[in-house]
mmCIF file of C-alpha atoms and ligand atoms in Angstrom:
data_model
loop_
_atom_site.group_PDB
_atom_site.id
_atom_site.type_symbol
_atom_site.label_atom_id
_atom_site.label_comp_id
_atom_site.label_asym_id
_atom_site.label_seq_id
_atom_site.Cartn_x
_atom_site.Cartn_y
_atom_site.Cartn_z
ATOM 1 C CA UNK F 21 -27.620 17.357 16.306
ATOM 2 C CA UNK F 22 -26.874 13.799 16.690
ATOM 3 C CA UNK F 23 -24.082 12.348 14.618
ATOM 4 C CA UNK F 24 -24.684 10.055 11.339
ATOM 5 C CA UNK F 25 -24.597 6.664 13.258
ATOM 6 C CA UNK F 26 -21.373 5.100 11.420
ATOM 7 C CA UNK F 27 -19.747 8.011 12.051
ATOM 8 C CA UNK F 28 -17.423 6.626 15.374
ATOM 9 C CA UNK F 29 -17.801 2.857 14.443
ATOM 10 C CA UNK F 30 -14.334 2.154 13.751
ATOM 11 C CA UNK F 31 -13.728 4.287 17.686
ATOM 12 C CA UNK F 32 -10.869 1.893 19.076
ATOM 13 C CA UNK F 33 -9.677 -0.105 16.282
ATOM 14 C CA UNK F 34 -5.951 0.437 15.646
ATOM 15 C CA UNK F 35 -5.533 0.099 11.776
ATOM 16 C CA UNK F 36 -1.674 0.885 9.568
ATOM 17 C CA UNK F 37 -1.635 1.979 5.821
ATOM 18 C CA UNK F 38 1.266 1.610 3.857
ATOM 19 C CA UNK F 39 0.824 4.235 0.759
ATOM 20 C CA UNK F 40 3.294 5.282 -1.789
ATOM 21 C CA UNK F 41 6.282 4.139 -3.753
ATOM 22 C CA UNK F 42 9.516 3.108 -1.897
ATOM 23 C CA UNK F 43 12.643 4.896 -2.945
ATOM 24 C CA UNK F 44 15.849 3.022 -3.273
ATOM 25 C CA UNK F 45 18.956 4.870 -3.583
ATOM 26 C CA UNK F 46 21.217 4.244 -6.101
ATOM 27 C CA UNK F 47 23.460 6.829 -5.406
ATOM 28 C CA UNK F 48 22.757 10.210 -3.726
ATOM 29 C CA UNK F 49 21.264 11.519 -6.401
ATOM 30 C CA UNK F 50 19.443 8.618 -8.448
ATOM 31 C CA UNK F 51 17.056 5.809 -6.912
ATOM 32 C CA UNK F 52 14.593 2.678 -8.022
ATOM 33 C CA UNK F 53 11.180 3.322 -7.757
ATOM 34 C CA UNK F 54 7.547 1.857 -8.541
ATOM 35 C CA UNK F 55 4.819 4.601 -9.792
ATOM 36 C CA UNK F 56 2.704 5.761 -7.385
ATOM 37 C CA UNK F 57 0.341 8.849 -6.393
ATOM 38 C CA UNK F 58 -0.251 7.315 -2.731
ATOM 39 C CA UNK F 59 -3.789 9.047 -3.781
ATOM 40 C CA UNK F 60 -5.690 5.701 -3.064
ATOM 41 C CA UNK F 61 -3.829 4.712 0.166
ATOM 42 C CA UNK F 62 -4.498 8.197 1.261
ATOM 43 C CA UNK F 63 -7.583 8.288 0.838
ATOM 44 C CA UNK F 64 -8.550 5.302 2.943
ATOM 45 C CA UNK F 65 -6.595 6.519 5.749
ATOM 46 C CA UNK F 66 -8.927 9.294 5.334
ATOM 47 C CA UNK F 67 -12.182 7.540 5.422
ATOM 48 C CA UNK F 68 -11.026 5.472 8.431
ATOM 49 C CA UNK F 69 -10.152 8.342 10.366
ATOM 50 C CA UNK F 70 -13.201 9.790 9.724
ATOM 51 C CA UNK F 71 -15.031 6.639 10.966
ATOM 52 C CA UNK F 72 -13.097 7.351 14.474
ATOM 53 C CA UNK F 73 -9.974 4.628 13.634
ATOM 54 C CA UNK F 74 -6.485 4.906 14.963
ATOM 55 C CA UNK F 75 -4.648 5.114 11.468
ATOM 56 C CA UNK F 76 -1.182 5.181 11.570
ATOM 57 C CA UNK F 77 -0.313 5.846 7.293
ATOM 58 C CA UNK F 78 3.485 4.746 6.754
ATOM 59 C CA UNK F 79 4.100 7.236 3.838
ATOM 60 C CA UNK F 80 6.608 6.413 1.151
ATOM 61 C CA UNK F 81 7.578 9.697 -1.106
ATOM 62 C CA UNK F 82 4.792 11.465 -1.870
ATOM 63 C CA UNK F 83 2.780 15.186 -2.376
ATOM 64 C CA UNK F 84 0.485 14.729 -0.655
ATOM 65 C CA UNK F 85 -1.431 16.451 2.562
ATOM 66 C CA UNK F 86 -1.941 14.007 5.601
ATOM 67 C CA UNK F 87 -5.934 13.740 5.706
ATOM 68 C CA UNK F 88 -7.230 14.457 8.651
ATOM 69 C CA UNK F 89 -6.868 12.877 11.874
ATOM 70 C CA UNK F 90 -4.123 10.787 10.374
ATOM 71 C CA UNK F 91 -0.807 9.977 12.254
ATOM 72 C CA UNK F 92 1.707 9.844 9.401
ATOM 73 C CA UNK F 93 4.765 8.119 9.335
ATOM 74 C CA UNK F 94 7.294 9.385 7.070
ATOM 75 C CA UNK F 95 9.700 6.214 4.913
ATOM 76 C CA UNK F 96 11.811 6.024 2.001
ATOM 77 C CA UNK F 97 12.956 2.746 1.111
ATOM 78 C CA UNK F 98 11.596 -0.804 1.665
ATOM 79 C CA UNK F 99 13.390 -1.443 4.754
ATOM 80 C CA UNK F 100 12.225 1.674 6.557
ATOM 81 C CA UNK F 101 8.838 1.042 5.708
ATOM 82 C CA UNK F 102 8.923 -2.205 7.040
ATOM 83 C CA UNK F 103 10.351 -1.077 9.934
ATOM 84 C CA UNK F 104 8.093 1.634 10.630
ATOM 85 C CA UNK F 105 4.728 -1.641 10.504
ATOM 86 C CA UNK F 106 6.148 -3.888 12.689
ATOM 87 C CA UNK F 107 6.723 -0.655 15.355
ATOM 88 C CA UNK F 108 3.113 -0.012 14.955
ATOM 89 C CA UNK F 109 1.836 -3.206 15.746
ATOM 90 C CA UNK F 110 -0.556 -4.391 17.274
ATOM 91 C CA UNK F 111 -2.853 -3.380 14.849
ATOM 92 C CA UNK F 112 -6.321 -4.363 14.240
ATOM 93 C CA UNK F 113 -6.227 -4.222 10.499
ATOM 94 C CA UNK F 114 -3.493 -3.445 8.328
ATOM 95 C CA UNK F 115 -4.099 -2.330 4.730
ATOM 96 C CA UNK F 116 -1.082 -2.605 2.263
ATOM 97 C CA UNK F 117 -1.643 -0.176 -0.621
ATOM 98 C CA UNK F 118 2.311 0.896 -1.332
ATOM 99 C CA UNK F 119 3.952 0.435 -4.283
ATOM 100 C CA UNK F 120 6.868 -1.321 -2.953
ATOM 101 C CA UNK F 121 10.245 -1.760 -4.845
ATOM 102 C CA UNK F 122 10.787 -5.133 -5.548
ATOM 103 C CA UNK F 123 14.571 -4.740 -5.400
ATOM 104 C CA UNK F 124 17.055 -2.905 -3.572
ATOM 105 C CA UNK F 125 20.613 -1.921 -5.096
ATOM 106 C CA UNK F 126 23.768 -1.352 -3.137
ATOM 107 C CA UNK F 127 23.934 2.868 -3.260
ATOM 108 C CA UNK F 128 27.297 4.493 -3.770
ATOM 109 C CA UNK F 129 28.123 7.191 -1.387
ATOM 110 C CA UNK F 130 28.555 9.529 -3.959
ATOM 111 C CA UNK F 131 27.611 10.671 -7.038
ATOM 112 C CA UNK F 132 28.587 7.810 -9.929
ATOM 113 C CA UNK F 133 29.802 9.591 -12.809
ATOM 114 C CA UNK F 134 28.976 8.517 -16.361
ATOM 115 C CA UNK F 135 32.174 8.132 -17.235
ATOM 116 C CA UNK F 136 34.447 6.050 -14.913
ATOM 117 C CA UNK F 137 31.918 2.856 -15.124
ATOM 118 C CA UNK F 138 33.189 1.847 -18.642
ATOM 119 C CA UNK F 139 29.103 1.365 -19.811
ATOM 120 C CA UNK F 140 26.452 1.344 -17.627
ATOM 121 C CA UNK F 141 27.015 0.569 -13.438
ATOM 122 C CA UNK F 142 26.202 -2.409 -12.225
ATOM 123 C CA UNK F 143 23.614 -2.299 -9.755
ATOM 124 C CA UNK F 144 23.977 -5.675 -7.868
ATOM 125 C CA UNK F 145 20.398 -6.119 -6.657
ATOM 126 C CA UNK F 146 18.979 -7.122 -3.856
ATOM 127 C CA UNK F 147 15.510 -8.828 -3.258
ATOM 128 C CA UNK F 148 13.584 -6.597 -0.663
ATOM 129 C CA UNK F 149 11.449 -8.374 1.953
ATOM 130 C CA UNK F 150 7.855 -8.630 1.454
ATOM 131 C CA UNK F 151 6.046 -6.703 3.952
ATOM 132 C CA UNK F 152 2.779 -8.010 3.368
ATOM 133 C CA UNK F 153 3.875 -11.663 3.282
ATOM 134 C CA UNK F 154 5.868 -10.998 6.812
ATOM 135 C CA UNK F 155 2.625 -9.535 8.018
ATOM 136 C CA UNK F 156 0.973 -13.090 7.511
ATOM 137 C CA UNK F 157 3.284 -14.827 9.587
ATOM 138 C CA UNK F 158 4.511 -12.545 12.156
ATOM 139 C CA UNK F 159 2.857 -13.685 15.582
ATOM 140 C CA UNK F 160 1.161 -10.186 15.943
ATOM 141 C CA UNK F 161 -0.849 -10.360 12.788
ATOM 142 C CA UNK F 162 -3.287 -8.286 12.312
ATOM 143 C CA UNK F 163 -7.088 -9.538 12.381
ATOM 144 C CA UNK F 164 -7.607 -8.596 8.633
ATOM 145 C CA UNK F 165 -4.944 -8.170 5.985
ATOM 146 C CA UNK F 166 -5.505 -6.698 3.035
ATOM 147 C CA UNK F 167 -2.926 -6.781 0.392
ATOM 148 C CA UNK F 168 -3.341 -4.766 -3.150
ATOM 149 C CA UNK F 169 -1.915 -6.097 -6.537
ATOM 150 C CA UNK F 170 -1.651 -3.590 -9.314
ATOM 151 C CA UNK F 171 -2.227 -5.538 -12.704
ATOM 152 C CA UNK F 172 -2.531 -4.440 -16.616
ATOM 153 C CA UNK F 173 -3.516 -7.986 -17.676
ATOM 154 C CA UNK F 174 -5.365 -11.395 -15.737
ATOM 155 C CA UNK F 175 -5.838 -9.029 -12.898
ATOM 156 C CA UNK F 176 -8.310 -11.619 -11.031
ATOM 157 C CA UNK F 177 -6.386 -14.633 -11.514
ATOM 158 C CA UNK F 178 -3.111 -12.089 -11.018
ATOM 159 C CA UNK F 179 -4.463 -11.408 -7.744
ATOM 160 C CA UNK F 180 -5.864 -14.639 -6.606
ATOM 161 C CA UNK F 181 -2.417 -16.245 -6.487
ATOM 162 C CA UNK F 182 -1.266 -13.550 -4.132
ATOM 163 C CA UNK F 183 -3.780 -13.636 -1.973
ATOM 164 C CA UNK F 184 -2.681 -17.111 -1.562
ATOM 165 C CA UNK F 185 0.827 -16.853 -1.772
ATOM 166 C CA UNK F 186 0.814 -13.989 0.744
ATOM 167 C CA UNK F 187 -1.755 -15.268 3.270
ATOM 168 C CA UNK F 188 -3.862 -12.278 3.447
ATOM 169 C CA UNK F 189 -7.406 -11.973 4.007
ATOM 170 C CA UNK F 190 -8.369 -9.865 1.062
ATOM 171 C CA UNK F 191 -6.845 -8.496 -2.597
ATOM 172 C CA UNK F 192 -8.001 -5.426 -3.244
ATOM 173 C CA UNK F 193 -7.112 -6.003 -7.127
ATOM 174 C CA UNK F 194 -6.109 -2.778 -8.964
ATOM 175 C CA UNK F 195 -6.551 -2.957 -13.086
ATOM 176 C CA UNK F 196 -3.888 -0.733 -14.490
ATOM 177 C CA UNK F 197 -4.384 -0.963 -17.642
ATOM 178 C CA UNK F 198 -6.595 2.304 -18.608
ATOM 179 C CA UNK F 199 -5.782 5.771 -17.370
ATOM 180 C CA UNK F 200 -5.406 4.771 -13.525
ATOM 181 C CA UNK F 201 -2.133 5.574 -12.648
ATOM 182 C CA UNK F 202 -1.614 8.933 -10.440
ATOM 183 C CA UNK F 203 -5.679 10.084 -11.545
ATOM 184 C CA UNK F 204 -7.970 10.122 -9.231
ATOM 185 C CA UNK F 205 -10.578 7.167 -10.687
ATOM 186 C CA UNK F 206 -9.860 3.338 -9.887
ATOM 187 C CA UNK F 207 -11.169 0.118 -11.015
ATOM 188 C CA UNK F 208 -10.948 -2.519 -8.597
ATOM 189 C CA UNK F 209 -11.706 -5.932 -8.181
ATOM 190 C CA UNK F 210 -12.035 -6.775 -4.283
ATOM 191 C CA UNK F 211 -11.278 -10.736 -3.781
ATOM 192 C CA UNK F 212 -11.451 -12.566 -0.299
ATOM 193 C CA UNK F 213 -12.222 -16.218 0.516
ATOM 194 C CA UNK F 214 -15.918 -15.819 -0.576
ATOM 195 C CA UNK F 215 -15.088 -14.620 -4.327
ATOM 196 C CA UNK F 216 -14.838 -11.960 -6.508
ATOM 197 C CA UNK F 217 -16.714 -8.729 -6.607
ATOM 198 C CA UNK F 218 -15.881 -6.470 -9.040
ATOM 199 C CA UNK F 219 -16.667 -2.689 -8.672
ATOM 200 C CA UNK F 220 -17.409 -0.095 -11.242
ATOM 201 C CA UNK F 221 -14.985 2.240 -12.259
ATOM 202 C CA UNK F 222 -15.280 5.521 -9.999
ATOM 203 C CA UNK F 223 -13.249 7.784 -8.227
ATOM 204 C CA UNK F 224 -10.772 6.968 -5.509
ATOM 205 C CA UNK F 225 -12.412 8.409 -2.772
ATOM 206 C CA UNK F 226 -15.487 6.514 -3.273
ATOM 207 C CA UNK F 227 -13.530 3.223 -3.832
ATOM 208 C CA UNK F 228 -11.758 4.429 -0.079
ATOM 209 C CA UNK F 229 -15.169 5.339 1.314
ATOM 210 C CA UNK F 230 -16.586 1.869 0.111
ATOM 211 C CA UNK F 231 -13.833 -0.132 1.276
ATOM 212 C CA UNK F 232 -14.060 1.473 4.660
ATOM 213 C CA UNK F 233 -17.524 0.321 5.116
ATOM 214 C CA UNK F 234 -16.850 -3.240 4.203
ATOM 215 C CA UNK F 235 -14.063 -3.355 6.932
ATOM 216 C CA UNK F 236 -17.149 -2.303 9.605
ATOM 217 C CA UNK F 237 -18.884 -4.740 8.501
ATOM 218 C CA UNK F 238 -15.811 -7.458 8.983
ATOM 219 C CA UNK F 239 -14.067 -6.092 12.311
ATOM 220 C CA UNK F 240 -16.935 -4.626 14.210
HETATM 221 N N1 LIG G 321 4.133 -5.800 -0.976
HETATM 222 C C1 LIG G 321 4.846 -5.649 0.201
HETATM 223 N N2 LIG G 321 6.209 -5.735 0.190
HETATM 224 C C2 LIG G 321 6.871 -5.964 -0.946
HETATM 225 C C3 LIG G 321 6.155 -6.114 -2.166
HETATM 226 C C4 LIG G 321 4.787 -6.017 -2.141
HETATM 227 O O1 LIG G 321 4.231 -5.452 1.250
HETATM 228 N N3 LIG G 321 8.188 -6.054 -0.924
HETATM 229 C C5 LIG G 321 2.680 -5.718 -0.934
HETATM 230 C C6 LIG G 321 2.087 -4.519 -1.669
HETATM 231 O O2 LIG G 321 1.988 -3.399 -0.829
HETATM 232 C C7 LIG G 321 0.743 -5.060 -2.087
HETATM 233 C C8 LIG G 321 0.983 -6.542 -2.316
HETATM 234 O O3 LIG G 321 2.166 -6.855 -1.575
HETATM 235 O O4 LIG G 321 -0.199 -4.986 -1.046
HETATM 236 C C9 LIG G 321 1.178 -6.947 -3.737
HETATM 237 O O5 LIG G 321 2.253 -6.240 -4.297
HETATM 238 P P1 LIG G 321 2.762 -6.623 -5.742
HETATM 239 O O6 LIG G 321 3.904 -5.760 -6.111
HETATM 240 O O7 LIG G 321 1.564 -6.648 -6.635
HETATM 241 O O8 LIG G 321 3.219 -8.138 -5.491
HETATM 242 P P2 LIG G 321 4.572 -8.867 -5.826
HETATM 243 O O9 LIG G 321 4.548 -10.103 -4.991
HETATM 244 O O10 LIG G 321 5.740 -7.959 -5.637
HETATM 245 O O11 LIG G 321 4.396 -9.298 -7.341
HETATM 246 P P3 LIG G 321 4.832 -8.584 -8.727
HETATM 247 O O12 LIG G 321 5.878 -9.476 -9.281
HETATM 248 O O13 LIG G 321 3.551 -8.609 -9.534
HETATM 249 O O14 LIG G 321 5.321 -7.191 -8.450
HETATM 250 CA CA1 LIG G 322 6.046 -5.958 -6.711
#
């Protein structure tokens, strides 16, 4: 039987998904992280694999199965996951979804004990680089860039000044506020030079399978 006719539109196109928190160590035992499922990065690697992409998903720490037809790169902290983009490019579109942590510490080898600090360590942080940002600029950027900003309050105008502050095509904008974190419903605000369309609460696969179709219509 002949095959729904989206179903190999995206044949070709070379796309990376960051998903996930980043870890960063503290010590061997303790790290910084941001919450995150990976549930909604996941599931657009999914539905562009399904409409016949290339997706290469750079994976912070997550449980998780790969979805299908997905190439999955395995990170923990900031670094690596930068890294493991700018190996993968060139890339058609590149889709930012991880939870990154905003700040690195310097780990200890081994295990600080409560004790010997006199109070509390000192963690002596360290700005990590923004991915999405370097993505802008770097001379391989991808076609379309879409960042996502996780907000609990003024998500639009939130995520308006990082889509301009980053120089990314599009802010997927993610409100926070209600029970979205690590459930499987999202409410998202989708901004790009042309405005703001916000989308009804509903469930993250259907926000992924949406999204996917709006990046047909951009790329193809
Ligand atoms: N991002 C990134 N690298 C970082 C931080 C963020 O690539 N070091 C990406 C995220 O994956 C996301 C977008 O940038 O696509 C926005 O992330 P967010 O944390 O909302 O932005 P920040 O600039 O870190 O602002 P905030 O102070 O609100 O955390
Ligand atoms: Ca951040």
């Amino acid at each position: 039987s002949a095959a729904p006719k989206r179903s190999q539109s995206l044949a070709g196109k070379r796309i990376v998904i960051t998903a996930g928190p980043t870890h960063e160590p503290i010590d061997p035992v303790r790290y910084i992280a941001n919450r995150s499922s990976g549930r909604q990065g996941y599931a657009i690697a999914g539905a562009l694999a399904r409409l016949g992409a290339d997706v290469e998903l750079i994976s912070g720490p997550v449980s998780l199965e790969t979805p299908r037809g997905v190439k999955r790169i395995d990170v923990e902290t900031a670094l690596e996951m930068e890294a493991a983009v700018n190996r993968t490019l060139p890339a058609d579109v590149a889709i930012l979804v991880a939870a990154v942590a905003d700040w690195r510490a310097e780990a200890s080898p081994r295990k600080i004990k409560k004790g010997e600090t006199g109070g509390p360590p000192e963690l002596n942080l360290t700005e990590n680089p923004d991915i999405l940002a370097g993505l802008a600029t770097h001379d391989q950027r991808p076609a379309l860039l879409i960042g996502f900003a996780a907000e609990t309050d003024k998500v639009v105008g939130h995520a308006k000044a990082k889509l301009d502050r980053k120089g990314c095509d599009w802010i997927v904008a993610n409100d926070v506020s209600g029970d979205v974190m690590g459930g499987t419903e999202n409410s998202i605000h989708l901004i790009t030079a042309n405005g703001v369309e916000s989308w009804e609460q509903m469930p993250k696969r259907e926000v992924a399978r949406r999204l996917a179709e709006r990046i047909v219509d951009a790329i193809v």
